[in-house]
PDB file of C-alpha atoms in Angstrom:
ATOM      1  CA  UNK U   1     164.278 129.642  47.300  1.00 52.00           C
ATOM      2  CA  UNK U   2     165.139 131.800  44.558  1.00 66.00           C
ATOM      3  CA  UNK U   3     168.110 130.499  44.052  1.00 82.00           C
ATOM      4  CA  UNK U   4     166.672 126.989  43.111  1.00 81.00           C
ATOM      5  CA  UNK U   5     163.474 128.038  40.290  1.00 86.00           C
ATOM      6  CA  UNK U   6     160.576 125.658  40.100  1.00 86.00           C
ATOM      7  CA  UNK U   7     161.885 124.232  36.968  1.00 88.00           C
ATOM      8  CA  UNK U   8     164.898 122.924  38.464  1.00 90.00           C
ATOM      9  CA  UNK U   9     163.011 120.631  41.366  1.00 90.00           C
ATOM     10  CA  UNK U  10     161.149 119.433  38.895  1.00 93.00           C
ATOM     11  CA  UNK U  11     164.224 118.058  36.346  1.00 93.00           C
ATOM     12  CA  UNK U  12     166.029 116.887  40.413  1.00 94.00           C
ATOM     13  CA  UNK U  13     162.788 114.988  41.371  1.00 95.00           C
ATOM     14  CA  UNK U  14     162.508 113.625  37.539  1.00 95.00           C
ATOM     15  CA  UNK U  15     166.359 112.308  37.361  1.00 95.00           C
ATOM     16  CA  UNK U  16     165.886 110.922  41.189  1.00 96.00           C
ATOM     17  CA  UNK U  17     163.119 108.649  40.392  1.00 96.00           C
ATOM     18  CA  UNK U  18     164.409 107.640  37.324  1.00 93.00           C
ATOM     19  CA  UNK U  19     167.819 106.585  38.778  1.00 92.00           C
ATOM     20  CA  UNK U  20     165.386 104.956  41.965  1.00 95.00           C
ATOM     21  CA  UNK U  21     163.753 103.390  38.893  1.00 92.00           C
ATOM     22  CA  UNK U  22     166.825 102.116  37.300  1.00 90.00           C
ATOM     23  CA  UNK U  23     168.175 100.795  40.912  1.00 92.00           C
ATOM     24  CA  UNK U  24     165.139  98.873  40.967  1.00 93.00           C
ATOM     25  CA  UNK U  25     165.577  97.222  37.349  1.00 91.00           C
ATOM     26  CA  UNK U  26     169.021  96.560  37.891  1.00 92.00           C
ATOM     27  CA  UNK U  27     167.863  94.518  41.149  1.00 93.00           C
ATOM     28  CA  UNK U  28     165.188  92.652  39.019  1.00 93.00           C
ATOM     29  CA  UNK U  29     167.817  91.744  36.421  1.00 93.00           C
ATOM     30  CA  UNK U  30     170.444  90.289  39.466  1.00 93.00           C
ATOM     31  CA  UNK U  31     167.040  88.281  40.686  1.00 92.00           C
ATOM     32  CA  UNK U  32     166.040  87.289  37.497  1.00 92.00           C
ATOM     33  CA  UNK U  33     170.005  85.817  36.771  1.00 93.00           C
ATOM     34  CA  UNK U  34     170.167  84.384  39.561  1.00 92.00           C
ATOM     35  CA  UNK U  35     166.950  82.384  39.339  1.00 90.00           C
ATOM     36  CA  UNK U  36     167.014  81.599  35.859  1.00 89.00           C
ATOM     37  CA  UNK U  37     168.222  77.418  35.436  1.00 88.00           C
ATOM     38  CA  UNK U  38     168.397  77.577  31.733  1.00 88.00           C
ATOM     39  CA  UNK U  39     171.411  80.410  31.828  1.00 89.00           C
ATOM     40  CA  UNK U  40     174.888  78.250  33.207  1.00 93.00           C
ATOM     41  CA  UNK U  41     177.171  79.700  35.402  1.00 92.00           C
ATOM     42  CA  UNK U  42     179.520  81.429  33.200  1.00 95.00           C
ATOM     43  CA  UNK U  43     176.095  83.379  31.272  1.00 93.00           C
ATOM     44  CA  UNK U  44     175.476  84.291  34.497  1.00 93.00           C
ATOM     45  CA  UNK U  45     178.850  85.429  35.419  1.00 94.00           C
ATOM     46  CA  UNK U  46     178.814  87.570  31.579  1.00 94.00           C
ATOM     47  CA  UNK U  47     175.839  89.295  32.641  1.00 93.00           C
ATOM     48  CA  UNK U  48     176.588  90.326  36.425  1.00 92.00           C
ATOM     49  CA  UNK U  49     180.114  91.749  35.107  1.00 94.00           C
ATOM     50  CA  UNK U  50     178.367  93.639  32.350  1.00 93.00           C
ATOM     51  CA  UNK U  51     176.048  95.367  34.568  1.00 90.00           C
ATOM     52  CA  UNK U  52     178.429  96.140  36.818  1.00 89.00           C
ATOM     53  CA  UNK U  53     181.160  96.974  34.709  1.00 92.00           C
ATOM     54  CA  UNK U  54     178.524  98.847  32.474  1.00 91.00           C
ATOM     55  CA  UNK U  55     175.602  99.150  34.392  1.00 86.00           C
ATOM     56  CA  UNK U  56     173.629 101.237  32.399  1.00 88.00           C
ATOM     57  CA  UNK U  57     174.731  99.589  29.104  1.00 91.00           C
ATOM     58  CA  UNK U  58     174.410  96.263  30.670  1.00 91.00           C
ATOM     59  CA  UNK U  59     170.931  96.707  32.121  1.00 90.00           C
ATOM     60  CA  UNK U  60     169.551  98.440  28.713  1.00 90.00           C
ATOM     61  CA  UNK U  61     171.175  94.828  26.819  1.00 93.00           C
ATOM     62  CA  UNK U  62     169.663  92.682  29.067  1.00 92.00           C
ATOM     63  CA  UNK U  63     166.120  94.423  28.911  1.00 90.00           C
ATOM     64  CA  UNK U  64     166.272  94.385  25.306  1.00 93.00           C
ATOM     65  CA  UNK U  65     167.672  90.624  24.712  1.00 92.00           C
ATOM     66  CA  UNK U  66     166.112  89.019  27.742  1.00 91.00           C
ATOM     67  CA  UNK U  67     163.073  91.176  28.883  1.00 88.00           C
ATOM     68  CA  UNK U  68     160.648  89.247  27.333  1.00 88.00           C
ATOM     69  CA  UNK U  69     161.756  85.720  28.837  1.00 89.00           C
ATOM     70  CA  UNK U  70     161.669  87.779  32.334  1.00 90.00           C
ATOM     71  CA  UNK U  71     158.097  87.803  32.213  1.00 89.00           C
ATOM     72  CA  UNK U  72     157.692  84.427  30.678  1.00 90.00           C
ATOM     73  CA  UNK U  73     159.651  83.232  34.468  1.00 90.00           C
ATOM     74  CA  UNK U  74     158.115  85.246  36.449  1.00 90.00           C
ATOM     75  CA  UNK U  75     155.127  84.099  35.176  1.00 91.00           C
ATOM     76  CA  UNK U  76     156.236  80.316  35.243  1.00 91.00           C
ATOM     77  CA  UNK U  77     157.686  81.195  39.084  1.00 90.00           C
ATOM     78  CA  UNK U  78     154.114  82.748  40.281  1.00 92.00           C
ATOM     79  CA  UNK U  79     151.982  79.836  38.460  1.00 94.00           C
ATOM     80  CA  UNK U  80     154.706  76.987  40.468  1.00 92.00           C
ATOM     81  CA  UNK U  81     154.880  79.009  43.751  1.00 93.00           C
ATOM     82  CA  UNK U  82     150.504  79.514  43.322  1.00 94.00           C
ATOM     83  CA  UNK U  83     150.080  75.419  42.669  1.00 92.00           C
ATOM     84  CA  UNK U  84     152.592  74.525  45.791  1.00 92.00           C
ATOM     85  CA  UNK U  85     150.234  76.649  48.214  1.00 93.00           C
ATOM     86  CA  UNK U  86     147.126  74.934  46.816  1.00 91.00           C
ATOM     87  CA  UNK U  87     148.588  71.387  47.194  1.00 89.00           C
ATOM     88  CA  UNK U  88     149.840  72.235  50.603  1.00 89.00           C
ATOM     89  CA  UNK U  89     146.546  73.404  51.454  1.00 88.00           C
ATOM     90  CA  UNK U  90     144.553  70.160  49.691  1.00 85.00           C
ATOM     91  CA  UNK U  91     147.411  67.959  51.932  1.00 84.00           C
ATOM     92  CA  UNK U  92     146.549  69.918  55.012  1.00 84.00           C
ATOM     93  CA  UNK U  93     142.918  69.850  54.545  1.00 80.00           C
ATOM     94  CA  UNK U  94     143.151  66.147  54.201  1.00 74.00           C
ATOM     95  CA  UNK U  95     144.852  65.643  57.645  1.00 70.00           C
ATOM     96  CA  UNK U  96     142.967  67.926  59.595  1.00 58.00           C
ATOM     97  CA  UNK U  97     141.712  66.368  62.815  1.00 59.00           C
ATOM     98  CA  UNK U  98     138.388  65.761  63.926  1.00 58.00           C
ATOM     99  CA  UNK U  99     136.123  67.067  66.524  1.00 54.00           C
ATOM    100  CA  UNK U 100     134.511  70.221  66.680  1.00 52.00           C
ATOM    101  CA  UNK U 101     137.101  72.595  65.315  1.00 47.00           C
ATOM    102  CA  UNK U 102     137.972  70.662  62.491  1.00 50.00           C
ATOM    103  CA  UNK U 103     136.164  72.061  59.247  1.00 50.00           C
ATOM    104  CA  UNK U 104     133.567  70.637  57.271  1.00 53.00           C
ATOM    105  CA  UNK U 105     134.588  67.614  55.485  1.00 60.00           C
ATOM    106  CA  UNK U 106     132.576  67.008  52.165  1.00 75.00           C
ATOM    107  CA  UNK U 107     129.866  64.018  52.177  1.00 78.00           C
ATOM    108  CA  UNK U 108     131.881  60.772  50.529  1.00 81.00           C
ATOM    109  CA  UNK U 109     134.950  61.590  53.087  1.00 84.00           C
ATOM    110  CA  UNK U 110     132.040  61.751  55.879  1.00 85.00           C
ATOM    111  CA  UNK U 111     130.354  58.248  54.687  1.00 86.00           C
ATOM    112  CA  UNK U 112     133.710  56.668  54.434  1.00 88.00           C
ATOM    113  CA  UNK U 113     134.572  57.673  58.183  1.00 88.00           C
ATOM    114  CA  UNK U 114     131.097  56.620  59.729  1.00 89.00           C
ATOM    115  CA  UNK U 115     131.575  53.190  57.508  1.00 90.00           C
ATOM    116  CA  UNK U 116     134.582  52.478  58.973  1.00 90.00           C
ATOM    117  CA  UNK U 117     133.310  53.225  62.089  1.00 90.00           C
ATOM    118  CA  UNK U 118     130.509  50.986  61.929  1.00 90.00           C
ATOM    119  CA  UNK U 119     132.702  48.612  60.234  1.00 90.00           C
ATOM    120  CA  UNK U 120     135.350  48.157  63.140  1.00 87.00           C
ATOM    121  CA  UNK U 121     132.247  47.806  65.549  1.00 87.00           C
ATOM    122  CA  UNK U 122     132.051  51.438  67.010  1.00 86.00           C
ATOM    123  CA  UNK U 123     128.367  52.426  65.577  1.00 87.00           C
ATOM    124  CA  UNK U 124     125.695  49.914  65.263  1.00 89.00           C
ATOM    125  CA  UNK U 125     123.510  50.063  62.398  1.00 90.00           C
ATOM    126  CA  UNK U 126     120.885  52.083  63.611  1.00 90.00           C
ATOM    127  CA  UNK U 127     123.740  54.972  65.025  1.00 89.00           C
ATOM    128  CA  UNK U 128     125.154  54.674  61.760  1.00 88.00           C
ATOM    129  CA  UNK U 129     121.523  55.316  59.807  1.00 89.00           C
ATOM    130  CA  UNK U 130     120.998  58.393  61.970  1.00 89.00           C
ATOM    131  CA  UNK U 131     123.938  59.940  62.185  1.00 87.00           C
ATOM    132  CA  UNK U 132     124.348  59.663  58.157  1.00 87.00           C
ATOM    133  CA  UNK U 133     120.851  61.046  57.636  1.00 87.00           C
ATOM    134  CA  UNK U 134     122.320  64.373  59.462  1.00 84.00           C
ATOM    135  CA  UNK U 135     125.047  64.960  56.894  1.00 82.00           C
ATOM    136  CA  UNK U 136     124.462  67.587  54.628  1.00 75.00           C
ATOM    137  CA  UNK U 137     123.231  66.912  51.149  1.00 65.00           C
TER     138      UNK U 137
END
């Protein structure tokens, strides 16, 4: 070990994770190319060569004259991806069957259900009376 001072692992573990570091920003930046619609396909071919033809140069540019937008997508990507899952899980809660695993339906969808039901014949007026006074308020 004395051949390799303290110093020296320090400055090897401080260049390793910043070159880990820059691996990981140059894999943002190929994301972030790839998934941006407003940049056509020859921007998109500029920047890929420049980072790989000069991929420190090209990932410094890029940070500098695109970095803010990144965010701005990323942000737009979360907020699109966030209000898919919500309607799939609205659509899902919509169609869920009924019986006793199904979940709790609020009180209008209830009242609609037990009028149809009593509508088409299947509840008479007094089944329909009692089985609407057990829904929760």
């Amino acid at each position: 070990m004395d051949d390799y001072p303290l110093l020296d692992v320090f400055w090897s573990m401080f260049w390793f994770f910043l070159w880990i570091m820059w691996i990981f920003l140059l894999v943002k930046i190929v994301d972030d190319v790839f998934r941006d619609h407003g940049l056509s396909g020859w921007g998109k071919a500029g920047w890929l060569l420049l980072c790989v033809l000069l991929p420190f140069v090209g990932v410094l540019v890029y940070v500098v004259a695109r970095g803010p937008d990144m965010t701005r997508r990323d942000a737009e990507r979360a907020r699109a991806s966030e209000a898919a899952f919500q309607d799939y899980v609205r659509r899902t809660a919509r169609t869920a069957p009924s019986g006793p695993a199904a979940p709790v339906r609020d009180r209008a969808d209830e009242l609609a259900r037990l009028e149809r039901l009593r509508d088409g014949g299947a509840l008479t007026e007094a089944e329909f009376q009692r089985a609407t006074a057990k829904l929760p308020a």
